[in-house]
Short mmCIF file of C-alpha atoms in Angstrom, two decimals:
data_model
loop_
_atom_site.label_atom_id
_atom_site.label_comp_id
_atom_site.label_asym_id
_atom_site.label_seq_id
_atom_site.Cartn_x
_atom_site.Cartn_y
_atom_site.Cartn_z
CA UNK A 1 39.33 12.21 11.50
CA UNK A 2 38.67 15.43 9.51
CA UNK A 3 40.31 18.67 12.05
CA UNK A 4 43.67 17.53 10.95
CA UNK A 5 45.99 20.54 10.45
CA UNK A 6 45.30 20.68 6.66
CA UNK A 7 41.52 21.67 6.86
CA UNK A 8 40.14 24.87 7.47
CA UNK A 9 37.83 25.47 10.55
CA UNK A 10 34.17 26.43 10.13
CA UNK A 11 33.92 30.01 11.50
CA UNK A 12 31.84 30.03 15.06
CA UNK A 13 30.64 32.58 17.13
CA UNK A 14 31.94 33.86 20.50
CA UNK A 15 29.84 32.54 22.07
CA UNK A 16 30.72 28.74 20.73
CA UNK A 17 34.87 30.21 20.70
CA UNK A 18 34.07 30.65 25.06
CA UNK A 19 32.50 27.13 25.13
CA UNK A 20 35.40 25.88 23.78
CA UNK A 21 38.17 26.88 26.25
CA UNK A 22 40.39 23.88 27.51
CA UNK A 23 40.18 21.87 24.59
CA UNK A 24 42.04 20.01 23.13
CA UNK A 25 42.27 19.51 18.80
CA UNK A 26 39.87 16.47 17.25
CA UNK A 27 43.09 14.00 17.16
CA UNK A 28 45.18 15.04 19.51
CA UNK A 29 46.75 12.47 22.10
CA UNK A 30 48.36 12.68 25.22
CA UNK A 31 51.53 14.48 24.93
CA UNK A 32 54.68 13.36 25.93
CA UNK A 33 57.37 15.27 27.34
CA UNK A 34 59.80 12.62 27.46
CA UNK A 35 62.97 11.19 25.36
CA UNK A 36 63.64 7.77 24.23
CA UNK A 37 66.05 6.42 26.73
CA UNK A 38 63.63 7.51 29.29
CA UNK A 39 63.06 3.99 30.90
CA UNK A 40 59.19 4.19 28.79
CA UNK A 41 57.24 2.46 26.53
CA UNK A 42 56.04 3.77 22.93
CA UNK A 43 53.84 3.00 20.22
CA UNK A 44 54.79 3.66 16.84
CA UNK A 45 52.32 3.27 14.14
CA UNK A 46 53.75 1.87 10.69
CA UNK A 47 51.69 2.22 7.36
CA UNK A 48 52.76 -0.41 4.88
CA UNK A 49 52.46 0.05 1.03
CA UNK A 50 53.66 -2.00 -1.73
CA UNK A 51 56.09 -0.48 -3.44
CA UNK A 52 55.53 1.18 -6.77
CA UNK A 53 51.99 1.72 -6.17
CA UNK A 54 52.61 5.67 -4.88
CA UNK A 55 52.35 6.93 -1.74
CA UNK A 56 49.07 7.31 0.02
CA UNK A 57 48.40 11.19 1.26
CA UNK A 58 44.74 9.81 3.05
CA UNK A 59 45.99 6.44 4.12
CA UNK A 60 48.57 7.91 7.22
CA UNK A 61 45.81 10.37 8.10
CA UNK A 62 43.49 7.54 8.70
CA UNK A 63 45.83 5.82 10.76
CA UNK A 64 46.04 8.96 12.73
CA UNK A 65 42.09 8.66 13.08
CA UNK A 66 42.57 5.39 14.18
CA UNK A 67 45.13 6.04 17.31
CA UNK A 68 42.78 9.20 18.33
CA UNK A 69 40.19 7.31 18.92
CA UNK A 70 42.70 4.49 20.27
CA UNK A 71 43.85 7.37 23.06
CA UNK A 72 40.23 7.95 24.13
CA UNK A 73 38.68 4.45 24.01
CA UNK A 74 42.40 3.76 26.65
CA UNK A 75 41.07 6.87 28.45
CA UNK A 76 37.28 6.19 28.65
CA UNK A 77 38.35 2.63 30.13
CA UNK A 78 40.48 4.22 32.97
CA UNK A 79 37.83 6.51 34.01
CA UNK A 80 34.88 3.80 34.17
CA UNK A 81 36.53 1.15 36.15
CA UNK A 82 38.52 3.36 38.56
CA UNK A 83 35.55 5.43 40.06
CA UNK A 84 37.82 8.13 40.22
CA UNK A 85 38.98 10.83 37.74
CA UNK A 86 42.18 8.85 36.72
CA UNK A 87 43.72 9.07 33.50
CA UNK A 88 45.58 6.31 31.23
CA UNK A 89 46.77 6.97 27.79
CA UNK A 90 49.04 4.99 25.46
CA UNK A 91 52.40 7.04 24.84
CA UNK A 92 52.23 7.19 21.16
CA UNK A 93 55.64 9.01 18.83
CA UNK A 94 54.28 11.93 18.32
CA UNK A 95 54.76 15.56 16.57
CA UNK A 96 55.45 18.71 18.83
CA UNK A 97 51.47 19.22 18.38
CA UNK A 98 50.78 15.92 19.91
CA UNK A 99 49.67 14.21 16.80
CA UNK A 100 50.42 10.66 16.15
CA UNK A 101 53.19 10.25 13.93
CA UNK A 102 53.32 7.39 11.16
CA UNK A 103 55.95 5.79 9.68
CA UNK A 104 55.45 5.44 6.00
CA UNK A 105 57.38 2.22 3.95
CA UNK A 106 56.89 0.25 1.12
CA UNK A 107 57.65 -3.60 0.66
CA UNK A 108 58.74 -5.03 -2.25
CA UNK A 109 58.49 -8.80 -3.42
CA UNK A 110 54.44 -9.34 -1.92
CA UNK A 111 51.90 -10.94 -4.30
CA UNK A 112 48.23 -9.94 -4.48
CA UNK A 113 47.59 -12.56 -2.22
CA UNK A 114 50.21 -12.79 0.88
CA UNK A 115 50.45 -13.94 4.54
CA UNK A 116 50.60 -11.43 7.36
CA UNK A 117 53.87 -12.81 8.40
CA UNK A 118 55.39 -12.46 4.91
CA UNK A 119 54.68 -9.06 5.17
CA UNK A 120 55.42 -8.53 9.04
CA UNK A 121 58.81 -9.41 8.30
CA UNK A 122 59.54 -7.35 5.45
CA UNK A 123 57.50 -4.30 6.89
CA UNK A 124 60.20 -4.91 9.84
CA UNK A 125 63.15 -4.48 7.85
CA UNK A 126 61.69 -1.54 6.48
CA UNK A 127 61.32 0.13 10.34
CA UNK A 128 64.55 -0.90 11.15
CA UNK A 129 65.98 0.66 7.94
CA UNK A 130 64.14 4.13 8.88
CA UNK A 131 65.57 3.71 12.31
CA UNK A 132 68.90 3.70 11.49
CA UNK A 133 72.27 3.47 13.43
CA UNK A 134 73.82 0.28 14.27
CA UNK A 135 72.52 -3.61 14.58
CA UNK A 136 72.37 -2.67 18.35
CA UNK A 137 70.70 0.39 18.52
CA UNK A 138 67.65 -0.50 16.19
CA UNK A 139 67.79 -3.63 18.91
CA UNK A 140 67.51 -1.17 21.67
CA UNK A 141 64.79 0.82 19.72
CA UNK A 142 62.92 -1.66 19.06
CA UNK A 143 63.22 -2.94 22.36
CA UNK A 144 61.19 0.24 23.54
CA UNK A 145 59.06 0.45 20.84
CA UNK A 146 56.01 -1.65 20.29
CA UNK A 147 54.98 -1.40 16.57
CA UNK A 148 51.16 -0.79 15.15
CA UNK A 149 51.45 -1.90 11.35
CA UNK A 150 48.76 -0.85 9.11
CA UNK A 151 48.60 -2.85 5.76
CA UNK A 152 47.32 -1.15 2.67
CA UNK A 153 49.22 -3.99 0.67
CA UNK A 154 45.89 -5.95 -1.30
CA UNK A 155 45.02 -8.99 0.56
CA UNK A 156 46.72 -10.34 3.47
CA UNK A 157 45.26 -13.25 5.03
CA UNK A 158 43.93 -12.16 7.84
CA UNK A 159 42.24 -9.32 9.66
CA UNK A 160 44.95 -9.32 12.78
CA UNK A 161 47.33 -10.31 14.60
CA UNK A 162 49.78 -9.59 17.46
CA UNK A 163 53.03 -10.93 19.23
CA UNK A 164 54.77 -10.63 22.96
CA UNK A 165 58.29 -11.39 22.84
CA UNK A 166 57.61 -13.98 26.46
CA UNK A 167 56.74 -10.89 28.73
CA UNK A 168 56.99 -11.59 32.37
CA UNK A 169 54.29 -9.56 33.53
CA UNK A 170 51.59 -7.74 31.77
CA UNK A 171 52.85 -4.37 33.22
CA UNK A 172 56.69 -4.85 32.26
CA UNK A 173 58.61 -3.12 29.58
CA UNK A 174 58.30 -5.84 26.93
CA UNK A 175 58.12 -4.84 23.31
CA UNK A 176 55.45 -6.47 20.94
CA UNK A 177 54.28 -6.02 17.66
CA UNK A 178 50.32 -5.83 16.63
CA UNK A 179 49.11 -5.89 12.93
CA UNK A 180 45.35 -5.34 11.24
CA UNK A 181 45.02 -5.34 7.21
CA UNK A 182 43.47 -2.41 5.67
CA UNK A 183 40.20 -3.56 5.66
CA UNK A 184 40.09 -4.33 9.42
CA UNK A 185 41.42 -1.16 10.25
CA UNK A 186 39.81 0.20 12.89
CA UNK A 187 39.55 1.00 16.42
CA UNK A 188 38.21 -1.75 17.87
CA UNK A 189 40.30 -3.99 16.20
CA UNK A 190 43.50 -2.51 16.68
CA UNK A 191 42.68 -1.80 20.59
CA UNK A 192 42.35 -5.75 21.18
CA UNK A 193 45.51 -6.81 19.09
CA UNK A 194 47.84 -3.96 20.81
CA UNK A 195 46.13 -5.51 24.83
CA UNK A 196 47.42 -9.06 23.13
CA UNK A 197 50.72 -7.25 22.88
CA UNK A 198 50.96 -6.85 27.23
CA UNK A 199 50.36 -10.53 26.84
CA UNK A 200 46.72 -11.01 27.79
CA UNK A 201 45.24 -14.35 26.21
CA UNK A 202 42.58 -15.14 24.18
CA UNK A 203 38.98 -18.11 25.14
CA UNK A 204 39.47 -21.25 27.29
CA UNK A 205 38.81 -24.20 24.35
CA UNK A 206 35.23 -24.40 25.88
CA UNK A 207 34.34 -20.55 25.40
CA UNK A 208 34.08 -20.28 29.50
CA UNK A 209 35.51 -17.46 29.46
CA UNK A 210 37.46 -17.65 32.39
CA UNK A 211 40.99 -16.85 30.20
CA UNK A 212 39.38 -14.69 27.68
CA UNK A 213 39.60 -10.82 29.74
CA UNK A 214 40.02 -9.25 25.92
CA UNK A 215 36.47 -9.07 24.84
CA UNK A 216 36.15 -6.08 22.33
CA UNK A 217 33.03 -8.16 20.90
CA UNK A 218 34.32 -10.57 18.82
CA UNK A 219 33.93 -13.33 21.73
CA UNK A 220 31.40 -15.95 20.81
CA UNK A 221 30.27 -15.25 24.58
CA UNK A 222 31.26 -11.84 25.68
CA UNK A 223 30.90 -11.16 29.13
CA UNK A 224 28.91 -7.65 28.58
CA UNK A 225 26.12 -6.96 26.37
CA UNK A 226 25.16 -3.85 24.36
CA UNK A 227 27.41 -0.90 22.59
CA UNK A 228 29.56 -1.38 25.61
CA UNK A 229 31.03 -4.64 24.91
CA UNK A 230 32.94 -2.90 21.79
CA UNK A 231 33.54 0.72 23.58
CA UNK A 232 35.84 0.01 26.22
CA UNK A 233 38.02 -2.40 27.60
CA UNK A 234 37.73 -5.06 30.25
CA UNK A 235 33.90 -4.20 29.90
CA UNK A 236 33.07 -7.14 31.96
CA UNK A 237 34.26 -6.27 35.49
CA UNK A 238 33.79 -9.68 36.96
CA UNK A 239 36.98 -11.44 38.69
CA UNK A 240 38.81 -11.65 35.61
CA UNK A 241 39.68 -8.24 34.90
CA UNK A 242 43.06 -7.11 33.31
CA UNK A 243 42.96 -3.45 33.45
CA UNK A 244 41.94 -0.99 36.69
CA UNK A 245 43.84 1.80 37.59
CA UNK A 246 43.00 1.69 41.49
CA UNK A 247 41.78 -2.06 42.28
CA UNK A 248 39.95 -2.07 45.81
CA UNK A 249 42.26 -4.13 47.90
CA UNK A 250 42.22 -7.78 48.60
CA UNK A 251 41.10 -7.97 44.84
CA UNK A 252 43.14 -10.27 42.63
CA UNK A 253 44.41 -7.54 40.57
CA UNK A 254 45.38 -5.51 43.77
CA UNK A 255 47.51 -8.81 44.67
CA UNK A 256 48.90 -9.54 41.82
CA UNK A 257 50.04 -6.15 40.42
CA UNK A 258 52.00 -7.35 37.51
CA UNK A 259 48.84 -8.50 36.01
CA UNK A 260 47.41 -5.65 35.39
CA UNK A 261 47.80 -3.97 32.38
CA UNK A 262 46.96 0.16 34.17
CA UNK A 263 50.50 -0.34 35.42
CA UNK A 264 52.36 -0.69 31.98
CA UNK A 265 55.11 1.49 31.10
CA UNK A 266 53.55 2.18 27.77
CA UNK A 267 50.73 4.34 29.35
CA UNK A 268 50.97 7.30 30.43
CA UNK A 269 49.33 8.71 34.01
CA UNK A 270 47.82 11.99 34.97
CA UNK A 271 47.58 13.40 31.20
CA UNK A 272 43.34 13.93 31.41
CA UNK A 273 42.38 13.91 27.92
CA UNK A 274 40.64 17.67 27.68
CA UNK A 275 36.88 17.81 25.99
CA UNK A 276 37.24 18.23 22.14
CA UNK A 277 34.92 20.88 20.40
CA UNK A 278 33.81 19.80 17.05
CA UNK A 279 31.36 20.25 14.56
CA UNK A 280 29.23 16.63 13.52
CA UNK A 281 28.92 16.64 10.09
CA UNK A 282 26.10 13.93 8.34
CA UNK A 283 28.67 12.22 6.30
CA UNK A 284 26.54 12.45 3.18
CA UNK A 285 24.87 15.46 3.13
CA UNK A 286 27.55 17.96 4.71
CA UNK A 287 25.05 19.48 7.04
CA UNK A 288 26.08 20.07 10.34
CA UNK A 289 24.02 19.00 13.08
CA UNK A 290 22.90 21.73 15.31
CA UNK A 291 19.45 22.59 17.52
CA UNK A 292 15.96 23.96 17.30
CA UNK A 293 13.90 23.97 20.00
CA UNK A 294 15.70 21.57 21.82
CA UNK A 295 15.87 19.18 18.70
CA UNK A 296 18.67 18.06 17.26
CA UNK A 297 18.54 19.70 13.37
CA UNK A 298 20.37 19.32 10.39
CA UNK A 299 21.30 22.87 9.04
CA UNK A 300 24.07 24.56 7.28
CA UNK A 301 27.60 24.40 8.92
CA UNK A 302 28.18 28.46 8.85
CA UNK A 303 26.34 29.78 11.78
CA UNK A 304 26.29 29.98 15.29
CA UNK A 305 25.12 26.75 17.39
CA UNK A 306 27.13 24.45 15.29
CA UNK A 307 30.03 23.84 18.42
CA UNK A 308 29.49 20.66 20.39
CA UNK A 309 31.79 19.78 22.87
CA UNK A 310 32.25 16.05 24.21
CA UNK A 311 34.18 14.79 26.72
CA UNK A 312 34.58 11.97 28.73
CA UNK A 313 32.81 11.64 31.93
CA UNK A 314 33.94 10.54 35.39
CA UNK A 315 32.23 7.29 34.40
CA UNK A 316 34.02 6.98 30.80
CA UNK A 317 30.80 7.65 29.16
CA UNK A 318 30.95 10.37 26.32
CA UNK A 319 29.14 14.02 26.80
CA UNK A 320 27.91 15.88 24.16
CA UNK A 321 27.14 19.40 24.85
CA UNK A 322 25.73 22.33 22.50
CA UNK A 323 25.11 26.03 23.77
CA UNK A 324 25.08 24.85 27.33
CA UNK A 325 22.59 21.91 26.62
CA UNK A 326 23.40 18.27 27.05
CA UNK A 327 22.14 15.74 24.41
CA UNK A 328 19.76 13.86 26.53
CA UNK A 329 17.62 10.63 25.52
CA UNK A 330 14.44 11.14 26.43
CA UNK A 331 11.81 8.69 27.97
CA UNK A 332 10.42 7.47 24.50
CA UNK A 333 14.21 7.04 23.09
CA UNK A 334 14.02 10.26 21.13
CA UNK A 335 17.29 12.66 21.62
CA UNK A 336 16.86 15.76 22.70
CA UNK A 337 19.02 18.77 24.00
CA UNK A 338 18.36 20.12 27.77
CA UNK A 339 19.87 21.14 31.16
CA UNK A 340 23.17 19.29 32.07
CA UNK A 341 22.72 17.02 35.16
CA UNK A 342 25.43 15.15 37.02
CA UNK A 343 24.92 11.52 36.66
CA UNK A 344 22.01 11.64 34.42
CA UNK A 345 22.34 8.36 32.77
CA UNK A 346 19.91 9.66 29.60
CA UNK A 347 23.17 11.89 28.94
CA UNK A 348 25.49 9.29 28.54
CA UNK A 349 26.45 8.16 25.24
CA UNK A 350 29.16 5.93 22.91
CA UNK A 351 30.16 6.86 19.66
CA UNK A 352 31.21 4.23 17.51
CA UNK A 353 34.42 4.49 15.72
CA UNK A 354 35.84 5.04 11.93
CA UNK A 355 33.15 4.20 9.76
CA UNK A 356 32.60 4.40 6.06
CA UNK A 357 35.54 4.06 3.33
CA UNK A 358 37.56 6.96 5.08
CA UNK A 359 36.94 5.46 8.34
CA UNK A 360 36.17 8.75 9.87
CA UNK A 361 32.24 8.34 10.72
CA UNK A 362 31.08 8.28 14.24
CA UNK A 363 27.64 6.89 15.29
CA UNK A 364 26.08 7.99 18.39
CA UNK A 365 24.43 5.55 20.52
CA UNK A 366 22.69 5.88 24.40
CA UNK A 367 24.49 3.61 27.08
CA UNK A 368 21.52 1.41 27.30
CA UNK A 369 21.86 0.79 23.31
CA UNK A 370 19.51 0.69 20.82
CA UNK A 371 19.30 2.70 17.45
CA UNK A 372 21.98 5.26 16.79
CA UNK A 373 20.77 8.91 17.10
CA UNK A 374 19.26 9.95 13.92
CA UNK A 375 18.38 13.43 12.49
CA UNK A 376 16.86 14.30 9.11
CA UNK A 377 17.56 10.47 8.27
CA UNK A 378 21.68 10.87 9.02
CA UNK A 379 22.79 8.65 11.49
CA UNK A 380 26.67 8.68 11.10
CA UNK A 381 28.71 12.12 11.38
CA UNK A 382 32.26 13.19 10.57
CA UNK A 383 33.89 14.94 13.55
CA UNK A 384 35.80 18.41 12.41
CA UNK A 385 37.62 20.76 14.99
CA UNK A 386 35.84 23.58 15.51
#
């Protein structure tokens, strides 16, 4: 999303530089201090162009949107189920600011028109080619790696897909491969091809739902209504949970450890994600959305009061906070800005991920669901790094 290192900061105040101490950048994801060869898991995303047609500038950068808001959604989950402040995030390649790196490559020999395994397979070559070294070592690499492919290649035939080389256990160090075309990139979709990747299956023939744990809102009976169904995983919390970093004991997933996908190798533990502080931009106007008398405004973006910070609360629910206020729903639905309170359920929000053509829009909507917050008639804002 827009805050990349390429864009220019609106200035802020002092006030709004104090609030936002201990943040980290919009896109940022957990950092690894590790090497390869370190017994752990990685993701590495891979954008996919035809050749010839010249390299994309925006089309890596919105994969890097993407695995942000891949990081958080991970993190969000790990807070809400475990009742406690624990942390998962997927270990992603990454630069030395903690940015998502993406391998770029272009295939050759595709038609308009083309199967995602026709260009799986030649998108693979392409990795292993960029890896280098020897028949083994791109073995071993890839052995460690689990790739994220991103196809800007015309029209594949199908929104996604994703493989497990026969892992043993969803919490082993099996590799895998997940893959969305360019118009299904996205967030959500990405999140529930790369939890096919630990091995996790899709419905029971008769939609029972009793072998169906993915549900990212696609199911034709998800197990969880509301915005919440798409904003976290295993939103279900019945007895067929996949993913809890502390299950209570005597529960299945306490029992059968290798089940559950908290334990993989490919997430990392104890890396909190910090609040971000951004501006929200309406996507069409440019406006930034700021207060007056504790109502949300849309006003120019050079000022003071244009700083929200949001984080992720002990219950995975997003915060947003501006000047010390908390946007709160109020009891006729309308948002409003007042005093922070623990708990408060009015102050707990989802935003909804990557939309609009550059796939960096966010939509803010209350826990309970309902209408996204709207202000001045915008309803979807572009988050910037303050």
């Amino acid at each position: 999303m827009p805050g990349w290192a390429d864009e220019v900061p609106a200035p802020r105040s002092a006030a709004e530089a104090a609030a936002a101490v201990d943040t980290d950048p919009v896109g940022a994801v957990a950092c690894d201090d590790g090497e390869d060869g370190d017994g752990k898991g990685r993701y590495q995303a891979v954008y996919v162009q035809r050749a010839g047609g010249g390299q994309s500038a925006e089309g890596p950068r919105t994969v890097q949107r993407v695995l942000w808001d891949i990081d958080q959604t991970f993190e969000a989950s790990a807070k809400r189920y475990a009742g406690f402040d624990d942390s998962r995030r997927p270990r992603m390649v990454q630069d030395e600011n903690c940015r998502p790196s993406v391998m770029s490559v272009e295939v050759s020999g595709l038609g308009e028109e083309h199967s995602m395994s026709e260009v799986r397979d030649l998108a693979q070559r392409a990795v292993d080619e960029k890896v280098g070294g020897t028949e083994a070592e791109q073995e071993e690499w890839n052995s460690t790696h689990r790739k994220l492919f991103f196809y800007d290649t015309g029209k594949p035939d199908g929104c996604g897909t994703a493989g497990a080389p026969g892992p043993e256990s969803r919490a082993d160090m099996h590799s895998g491969w997940a893959e969305v075309s360019w118009g299904c990139t996205g967030e959500s979709a990405m999140t529930h091809e790369m939890i096919h990747q630990f091995g996790v299956t899709h419905c029971d023939e008769d939609k029972s739902q009793g072998n169906d744990p993915i549900c990212r809102g696609y199911d034709e009976t998800p197990r969880c209504d509301g915005p919440r169904s798409g904003a976290v995983l295993d939103c279900g919390l019945d007895t067929f949970r996949y993913f809890h970093p502390r299950p209570a004991k005597g529960s299945y997933l306490a029992e059968h450890p290798e089940e559950n996908v908290a334990r993989s190798p490919y997430l990392m533990r104890n890396r909190p994600a910090k609040p971000v502080a951004t501006s929200l931009v309406d996507q069409e106007s440019g406006k930034c959305l700021a207060a007056k008398g504790g109502s949300p405004v849309l006003a120019d973006c050079e000022g003071d009061g244009r700083t929200w910070v949001r984080s992720i609360g002990g219950r995975g629910y997003f915060k947003l906070k501006l000047a010390g206020k908390c946007l709160t729903r109020s009891e006729g639905g309308a948002a409003r800005l007042a005093d922070c309170k623990a708990g408060a359920a009015g102050q707990h929000w989802w935003m909804t991920a990557n939309a609009g053509e550059n796939k960096d829009g966010y939509q803010v909507v209350h826990r309970s669901g309902g209408d996204p917050v709207t202000v001045g008639g915008a309803d979807t804002f572009v988050m910037r790094s303050a």
